[in-house]
CSV table of C-alpha atoms and ligand atoms in Angstrom, one decimal:
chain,number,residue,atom,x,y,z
V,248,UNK,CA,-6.2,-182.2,-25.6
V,249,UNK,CA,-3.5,-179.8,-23.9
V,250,UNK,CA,-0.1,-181.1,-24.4
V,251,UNK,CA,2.7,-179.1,-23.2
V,252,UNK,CA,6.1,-180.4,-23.1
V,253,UNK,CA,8.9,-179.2,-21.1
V,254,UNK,CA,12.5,-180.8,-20.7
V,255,UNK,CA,13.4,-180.4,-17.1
V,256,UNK,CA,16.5,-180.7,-14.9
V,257,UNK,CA,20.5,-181.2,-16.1
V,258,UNK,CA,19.6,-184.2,-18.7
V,259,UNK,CA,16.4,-182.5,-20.3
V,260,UNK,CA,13.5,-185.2,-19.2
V,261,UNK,CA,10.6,-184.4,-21.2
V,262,UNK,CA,7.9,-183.7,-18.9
V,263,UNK,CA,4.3,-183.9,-20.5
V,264,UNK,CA,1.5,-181.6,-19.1
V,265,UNK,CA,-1.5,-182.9,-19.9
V,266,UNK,CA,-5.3,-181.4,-20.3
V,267,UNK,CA,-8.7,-181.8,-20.7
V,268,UNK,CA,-10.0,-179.1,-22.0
V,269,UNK,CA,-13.9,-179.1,-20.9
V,270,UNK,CA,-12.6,-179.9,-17.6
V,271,UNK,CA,-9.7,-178.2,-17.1
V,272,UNK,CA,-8.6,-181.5,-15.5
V,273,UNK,CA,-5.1,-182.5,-16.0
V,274,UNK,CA,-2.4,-185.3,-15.8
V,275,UNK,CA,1.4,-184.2,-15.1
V,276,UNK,CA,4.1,-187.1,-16.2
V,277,UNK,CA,7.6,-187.4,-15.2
V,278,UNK,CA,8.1,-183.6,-13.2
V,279,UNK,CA,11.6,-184.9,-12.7
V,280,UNK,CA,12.8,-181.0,-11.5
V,281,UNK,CA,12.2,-177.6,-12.5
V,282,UNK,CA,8.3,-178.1,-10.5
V,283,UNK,CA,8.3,-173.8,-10.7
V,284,UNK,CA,8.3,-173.8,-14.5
V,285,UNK,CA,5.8,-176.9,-14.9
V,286,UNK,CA,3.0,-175.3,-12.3
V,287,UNK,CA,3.9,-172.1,-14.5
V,288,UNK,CA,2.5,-174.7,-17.9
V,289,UNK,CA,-0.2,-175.5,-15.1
V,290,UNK,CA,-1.5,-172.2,-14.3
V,291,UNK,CA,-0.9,-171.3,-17.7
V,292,UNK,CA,-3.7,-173.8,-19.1
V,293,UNK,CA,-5.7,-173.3,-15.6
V,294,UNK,CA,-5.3,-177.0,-14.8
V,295,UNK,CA,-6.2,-178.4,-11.6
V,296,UNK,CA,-3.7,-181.7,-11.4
V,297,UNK,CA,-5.4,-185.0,-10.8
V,298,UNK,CA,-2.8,-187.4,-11.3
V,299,UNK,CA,1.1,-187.6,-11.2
V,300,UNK,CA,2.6,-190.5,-13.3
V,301,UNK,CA,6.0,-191.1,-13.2
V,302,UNK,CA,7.3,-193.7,-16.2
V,303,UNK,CA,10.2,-195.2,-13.7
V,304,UNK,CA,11.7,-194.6,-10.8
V,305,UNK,CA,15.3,-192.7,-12.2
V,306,UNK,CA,15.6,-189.3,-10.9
V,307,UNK,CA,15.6,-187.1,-13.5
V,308,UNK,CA,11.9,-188.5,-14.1
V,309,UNK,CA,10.6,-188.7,-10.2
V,310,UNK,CA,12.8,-185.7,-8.6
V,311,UNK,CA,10.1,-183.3,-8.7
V,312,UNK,CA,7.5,-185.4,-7.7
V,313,UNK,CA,7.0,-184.7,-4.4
V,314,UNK,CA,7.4,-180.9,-4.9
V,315,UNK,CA,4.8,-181.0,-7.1
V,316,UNK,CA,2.2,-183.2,-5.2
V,317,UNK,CA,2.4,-181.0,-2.5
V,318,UNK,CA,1.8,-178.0,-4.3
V,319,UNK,CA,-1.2,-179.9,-6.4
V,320,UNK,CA,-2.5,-182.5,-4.2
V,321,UNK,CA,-2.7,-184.8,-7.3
V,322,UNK,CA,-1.1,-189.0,-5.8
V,323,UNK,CA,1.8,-190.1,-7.8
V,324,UNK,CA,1.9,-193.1,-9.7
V,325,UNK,CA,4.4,-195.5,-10.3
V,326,UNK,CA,4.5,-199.7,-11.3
V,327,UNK,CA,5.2,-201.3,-8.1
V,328,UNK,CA,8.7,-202.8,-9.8
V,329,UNK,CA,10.2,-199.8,-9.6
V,330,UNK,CA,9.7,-199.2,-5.9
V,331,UNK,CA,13.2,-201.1,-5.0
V,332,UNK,CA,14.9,-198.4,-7.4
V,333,UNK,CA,12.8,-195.7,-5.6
V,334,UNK,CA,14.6,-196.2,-2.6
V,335,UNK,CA,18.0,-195.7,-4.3
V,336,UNK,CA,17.7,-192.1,-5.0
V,337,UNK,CA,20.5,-191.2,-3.2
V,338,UNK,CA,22.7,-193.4,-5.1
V,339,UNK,CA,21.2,-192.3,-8.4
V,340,UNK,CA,21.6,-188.7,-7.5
V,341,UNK,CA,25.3,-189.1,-7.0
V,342,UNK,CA,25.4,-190.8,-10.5
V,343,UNK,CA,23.9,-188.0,-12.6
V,344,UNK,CA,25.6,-185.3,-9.7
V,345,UNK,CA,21.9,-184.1,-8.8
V,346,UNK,CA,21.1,-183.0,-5.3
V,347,UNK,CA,19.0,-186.1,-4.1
V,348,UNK,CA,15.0,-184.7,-3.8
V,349,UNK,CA,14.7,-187.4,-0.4
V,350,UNK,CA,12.0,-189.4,0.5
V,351,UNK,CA,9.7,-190.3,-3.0
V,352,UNK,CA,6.2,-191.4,-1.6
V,353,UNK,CA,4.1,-193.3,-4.5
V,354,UNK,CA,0.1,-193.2,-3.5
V,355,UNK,CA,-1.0,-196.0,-6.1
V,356,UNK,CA,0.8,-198.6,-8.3
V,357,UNK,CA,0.3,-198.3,-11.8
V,358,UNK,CA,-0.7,-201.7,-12.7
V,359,UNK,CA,-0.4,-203.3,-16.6
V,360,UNK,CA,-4.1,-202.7,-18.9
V,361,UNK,CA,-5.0,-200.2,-16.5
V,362,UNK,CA,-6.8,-196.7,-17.0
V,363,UNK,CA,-5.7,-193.0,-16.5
V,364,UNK,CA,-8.4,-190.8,-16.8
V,365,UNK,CA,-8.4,-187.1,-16.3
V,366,UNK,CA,-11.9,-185.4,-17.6
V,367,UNK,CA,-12.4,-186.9,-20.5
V,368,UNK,CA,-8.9,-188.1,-21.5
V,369,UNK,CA,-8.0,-192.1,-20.8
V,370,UNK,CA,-4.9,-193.1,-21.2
V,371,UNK,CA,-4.0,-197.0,-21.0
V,372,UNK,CA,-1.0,-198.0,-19.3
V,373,UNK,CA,1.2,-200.2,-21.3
V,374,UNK,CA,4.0,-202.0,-19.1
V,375,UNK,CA,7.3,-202.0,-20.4
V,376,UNK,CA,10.2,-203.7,-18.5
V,377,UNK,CA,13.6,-203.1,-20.2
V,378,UNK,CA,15.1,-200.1,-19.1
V,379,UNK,CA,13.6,-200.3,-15.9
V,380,UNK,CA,11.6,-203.8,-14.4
V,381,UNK,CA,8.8,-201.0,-13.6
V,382,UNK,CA,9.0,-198.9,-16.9
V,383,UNK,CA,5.7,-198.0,-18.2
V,384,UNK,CA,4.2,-196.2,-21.2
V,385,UNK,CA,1.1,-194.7,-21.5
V,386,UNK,CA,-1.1,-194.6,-24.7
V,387,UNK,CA,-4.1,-192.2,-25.0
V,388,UNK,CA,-5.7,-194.2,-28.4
V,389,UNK,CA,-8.2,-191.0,-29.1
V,390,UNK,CA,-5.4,-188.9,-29.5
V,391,UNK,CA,-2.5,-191.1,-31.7
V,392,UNK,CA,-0.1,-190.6,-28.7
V,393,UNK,CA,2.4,-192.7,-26.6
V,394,UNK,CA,4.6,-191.1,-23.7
V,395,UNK,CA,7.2,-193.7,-23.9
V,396,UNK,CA,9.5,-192.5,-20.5
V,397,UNK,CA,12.9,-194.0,-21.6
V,398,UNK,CA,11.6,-197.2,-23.8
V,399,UNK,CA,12.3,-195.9,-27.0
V,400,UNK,CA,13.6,-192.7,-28.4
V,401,UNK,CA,13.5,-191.4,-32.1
V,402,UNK,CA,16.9,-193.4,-33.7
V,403,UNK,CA,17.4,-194.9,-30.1
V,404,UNK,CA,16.2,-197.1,-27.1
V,405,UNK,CA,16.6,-196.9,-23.8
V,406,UNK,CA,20.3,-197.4,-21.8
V,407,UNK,CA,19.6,-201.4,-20.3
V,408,UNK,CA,23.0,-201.1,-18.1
V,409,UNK,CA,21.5,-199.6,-15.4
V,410,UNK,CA,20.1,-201.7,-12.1
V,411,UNK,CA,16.8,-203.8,-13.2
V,412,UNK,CA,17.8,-203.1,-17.5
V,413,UNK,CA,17.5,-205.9,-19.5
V,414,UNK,CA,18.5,-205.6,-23.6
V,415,UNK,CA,16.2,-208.3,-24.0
V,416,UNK,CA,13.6,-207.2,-22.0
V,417,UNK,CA,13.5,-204.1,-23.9
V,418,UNK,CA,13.5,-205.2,-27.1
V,419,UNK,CA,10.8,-207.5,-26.5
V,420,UNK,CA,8.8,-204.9,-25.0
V,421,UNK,CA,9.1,-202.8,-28.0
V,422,UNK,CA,8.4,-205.1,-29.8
V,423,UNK,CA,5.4,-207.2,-28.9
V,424,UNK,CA,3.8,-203.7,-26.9
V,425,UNK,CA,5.0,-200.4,-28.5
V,426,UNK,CA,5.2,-201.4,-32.3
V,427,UNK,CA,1.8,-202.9,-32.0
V,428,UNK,CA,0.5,-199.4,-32.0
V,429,UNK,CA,-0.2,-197.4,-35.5
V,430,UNK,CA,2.3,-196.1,-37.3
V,431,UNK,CA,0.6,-192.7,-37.1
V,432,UNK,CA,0.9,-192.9,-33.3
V,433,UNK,CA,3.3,-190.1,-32.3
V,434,UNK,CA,5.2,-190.6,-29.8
V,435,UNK,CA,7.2,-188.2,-27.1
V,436,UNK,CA,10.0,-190.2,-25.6
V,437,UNK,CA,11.6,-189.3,-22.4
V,438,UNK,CA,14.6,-187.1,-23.7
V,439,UNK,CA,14.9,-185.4,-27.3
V,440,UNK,CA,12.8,-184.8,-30.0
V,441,UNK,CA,9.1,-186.3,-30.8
V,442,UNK,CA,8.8,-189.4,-33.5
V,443,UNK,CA,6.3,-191.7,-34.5
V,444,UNK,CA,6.0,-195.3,-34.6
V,445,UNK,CA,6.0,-195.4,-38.2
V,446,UNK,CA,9.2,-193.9,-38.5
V,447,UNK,CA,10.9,-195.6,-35.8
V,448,UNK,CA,9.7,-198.8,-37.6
V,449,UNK,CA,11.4,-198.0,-40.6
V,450,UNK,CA,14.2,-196.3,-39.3
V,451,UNK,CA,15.1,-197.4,-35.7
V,452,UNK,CA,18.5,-199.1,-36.3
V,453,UNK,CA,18.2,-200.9,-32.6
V,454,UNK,CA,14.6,-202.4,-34.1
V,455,UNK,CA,15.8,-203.7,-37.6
V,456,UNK,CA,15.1,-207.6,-37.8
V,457,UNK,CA,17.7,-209.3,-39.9
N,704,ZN,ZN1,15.6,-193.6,-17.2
């Protein structure tokens, strides 16, 4: 598999760029800005984009999207929870003091237990509310690896004070959904640095049961 990852925009998303590489098919999650430098990854790899997933609906994840579906063709996907937070962009942008991207249209909701296949890669789509009512992860079992969009983070998890959060929300998603994976499972979280579930098992000071 192809994996590039690139943090984009003022507060560094990690933006996966995905790949088959008998196909050349490939799978672009959370272009929040910076589009230029990911179709650069994209040309790079010779990729033709089939899919655009976006893990929620904040800005720094979606702001790119449309930029880059129309320069790929490839729908964006998003859980249907999220689309009330969609239409608050505007808001959001004057939060983080990023130029609002306008009008995000989502072609397909990404709905819990389904499949995201590109080529030969699937990725199953584990829903996540916490951070977001519509946050989403997605877990590609063949390769050990979980883009977990701002669930958890290596030492951290997701902010919950933001419209739709929920601490408890998150932290049973974590729990009964993202720790049920391998502890070999490595995971790339929305912002900083790649972990795995092992370690954030141990370690995690926001997971430690008393
Ligand atoms: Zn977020």
């Amino acid at each position: 598999m192809i994996h590039e990852i690139i943090p984009v925009g003022p507060l560094q998303c990690n933006c996966s760029v995905i790949g088959d590489e008998t196909s050349r098919e490939g799978i672009v999650i959370d272009p929040g800005d910076d589009v230029q430098q990911v179709l650069d990854l994209v040309e790079k790899h010779k990729l033709r984009v089939k899919q655009i997933v976006i893990t929620h609906a904040h800005i720094d994840h979606v702001g790119g999207a449309m930029k880059l579906r129309a320069a790929t063709g490839a729908p964006i996907l998003l859980n249907q929870n999220d689309y009330a937070l969609l239409k608050m962009l505007d808001m959001q942008a004057a939060w983080v003091g990023m130029r609002s991207p306008g009008k995000v249209e989502i072609d397909h909701s990404l709905e819990p237990a389904d499949t995201v296949k590109v080529g030969s890669l699937a990725a199953q789509v584990l829903h996540t509310p916490g951070h977001t009512e519509g946050s989403v992860c997605l877990y590609f079992p063949a390769e050990n690896k979980l883009i977990a969009g701002d669930t958890l983070f290596a030492g951290s998890i997701g902010r919950t004070d933001l419209p739709g959060g929920s601490y408890e929300k998150i932290l049973h998603s974590i729990h009964d959904c993202v720790l049920a994976l391998p502890d070999e499972t490595i995971v790339v979280p929305g912002h900083g640095p790649v972990t795995t579930i092992g370690e954030e098992r141990e370690s995690n000071p926001f997971l430690q049961r008393g």
